[in-house]
Short mmCIF file of C-alpha atoms in Angstrom, two decimals:
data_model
loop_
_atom_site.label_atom_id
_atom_site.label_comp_id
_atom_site.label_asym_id
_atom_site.label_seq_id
_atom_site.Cartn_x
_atom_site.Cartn_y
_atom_site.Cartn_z
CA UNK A 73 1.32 5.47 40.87
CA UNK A 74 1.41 4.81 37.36
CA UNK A 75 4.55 5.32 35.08
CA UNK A 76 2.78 4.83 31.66
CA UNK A 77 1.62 8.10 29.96
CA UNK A 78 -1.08 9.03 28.21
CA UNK A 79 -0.57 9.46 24.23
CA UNK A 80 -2.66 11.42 21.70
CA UNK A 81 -3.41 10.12 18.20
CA UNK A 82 -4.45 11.90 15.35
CA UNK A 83 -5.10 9.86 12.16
CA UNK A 84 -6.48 11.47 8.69
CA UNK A 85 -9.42 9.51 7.19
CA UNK A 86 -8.23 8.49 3.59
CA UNK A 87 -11.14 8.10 0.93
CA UNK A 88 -11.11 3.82 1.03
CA UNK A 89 -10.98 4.24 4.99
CA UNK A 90 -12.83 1.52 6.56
CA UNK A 91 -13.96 4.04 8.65
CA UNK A 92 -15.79 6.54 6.17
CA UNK A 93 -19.36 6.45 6.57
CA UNK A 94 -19.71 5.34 9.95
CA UNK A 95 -20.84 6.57 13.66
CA UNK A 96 -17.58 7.54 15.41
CA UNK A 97 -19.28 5.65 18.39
CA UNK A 98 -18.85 2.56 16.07
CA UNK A 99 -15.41 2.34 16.14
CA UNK A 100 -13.80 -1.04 18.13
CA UNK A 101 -10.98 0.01 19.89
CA UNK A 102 -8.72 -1.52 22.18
CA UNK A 103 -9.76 -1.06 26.23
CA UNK A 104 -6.83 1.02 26.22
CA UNK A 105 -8.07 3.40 23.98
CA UNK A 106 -10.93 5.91 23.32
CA UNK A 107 -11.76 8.33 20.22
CA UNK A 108 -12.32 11.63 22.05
CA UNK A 109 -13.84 12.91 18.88
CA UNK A 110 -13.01 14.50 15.18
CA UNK A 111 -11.25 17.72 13.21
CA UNK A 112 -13.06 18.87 10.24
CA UNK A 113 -12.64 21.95 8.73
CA UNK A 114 -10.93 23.61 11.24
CA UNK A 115 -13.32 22.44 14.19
CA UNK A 116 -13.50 19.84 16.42
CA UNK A 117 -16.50 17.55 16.90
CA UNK A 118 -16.73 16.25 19.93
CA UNK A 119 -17.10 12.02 20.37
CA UNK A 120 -20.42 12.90 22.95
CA UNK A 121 -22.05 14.92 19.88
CA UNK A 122 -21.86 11.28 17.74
CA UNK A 123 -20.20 12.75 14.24
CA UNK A 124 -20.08 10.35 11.15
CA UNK A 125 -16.63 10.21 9.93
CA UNK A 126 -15.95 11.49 5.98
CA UNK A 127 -13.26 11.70 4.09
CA UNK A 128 -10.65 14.50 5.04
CA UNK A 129 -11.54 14.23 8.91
CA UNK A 130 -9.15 13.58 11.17
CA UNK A 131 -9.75 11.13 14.34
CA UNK A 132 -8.28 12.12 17.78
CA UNK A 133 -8.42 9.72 20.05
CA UNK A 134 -5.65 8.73 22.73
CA UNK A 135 -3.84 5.88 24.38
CA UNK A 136 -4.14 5.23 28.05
CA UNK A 137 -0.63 3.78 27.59
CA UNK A 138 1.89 5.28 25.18
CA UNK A 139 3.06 1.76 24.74
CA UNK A 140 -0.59 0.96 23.07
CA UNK A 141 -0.13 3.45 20.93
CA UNK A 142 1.28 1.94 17.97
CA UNK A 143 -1.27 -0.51 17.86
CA UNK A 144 -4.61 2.05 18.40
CA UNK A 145 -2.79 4.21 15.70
CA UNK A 146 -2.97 0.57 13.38
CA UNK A 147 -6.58 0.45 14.14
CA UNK A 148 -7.92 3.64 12.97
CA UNK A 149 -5.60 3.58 9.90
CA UNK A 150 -7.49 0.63 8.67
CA UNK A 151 -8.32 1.07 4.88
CA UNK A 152 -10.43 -1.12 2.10
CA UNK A 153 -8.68 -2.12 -0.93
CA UNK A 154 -8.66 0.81 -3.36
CA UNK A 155 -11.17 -0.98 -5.44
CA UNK A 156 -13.45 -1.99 -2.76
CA UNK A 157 -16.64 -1.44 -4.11
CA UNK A 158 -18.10 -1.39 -7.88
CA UNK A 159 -16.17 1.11 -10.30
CA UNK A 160 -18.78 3.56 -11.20
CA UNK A 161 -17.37 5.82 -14.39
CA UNK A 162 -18.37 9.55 -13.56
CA UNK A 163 -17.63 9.97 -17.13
CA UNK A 164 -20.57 9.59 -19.94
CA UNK A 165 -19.58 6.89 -22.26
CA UNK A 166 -21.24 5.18 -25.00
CA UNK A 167 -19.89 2.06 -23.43
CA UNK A 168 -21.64 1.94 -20.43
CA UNK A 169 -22.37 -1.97 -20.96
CA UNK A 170 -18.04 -2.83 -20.61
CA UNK A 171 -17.38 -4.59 -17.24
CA UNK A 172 -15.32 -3.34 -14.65
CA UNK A 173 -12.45 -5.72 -16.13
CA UNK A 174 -12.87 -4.37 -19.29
CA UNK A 175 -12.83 -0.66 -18.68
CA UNK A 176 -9.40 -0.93 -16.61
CA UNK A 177 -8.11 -2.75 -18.64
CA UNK A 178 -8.79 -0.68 -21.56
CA UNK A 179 -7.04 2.59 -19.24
CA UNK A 180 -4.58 0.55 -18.92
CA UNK A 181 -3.60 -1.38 -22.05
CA UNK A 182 -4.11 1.47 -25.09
CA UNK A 183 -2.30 0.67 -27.81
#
């Protein structure tokens, strides 16, 4: 007999999630743990039908023990820095030479 409980997560995948992009088999979790699979769009996606995760999608998933919980949730709220990658401009700009430096800095600093 077992007194811990089991405890569901839900976690919504943020646009610099470390997770966006990726197999939801590739997530490391804990032994305690397991993703049971994805809401998107009002729809679940099972783990067995091996979705990639996007922005706006929301991981389920659930701790074996509710006293694991905590640290699963942790896990699968794991984010890049906002700036993770190279700033791309979806703007047109006659200035497309600047560096990233530059063009923040510029945003940033008008006069």
């Amino acid at each position: 007999m077992s007194f811990a409980e089991p405890k569901l997560i839900q976690v919504a995948i943020l646009f610099n999630s470390s997770y966006c992009g990726m197999a939801l088999k590739d997530i490391q979790l804990l032994n305690s743990g397991q993703c049971l699979g994805l809401a998107r769009k009002g729809r679940v996606i099972l783990a067995s039908e091996n979705p990639v995760i996007y922005y706006g999608d929301c991981i389920l998933a659930v701790a074996l023990n509710s006293a694991n919980a905590p640290e699963l949730y942790v896990t699968l709220k794991k984010t890049h820095p906002v700036l993770w990658t190279s700033f791309r401009s979806p703007f047109p700009s006659s200035e497309a030479y600047l560096s990233n430096e530059d063009f923040l800095a510029q945003l940033c600093c008008k006069d």
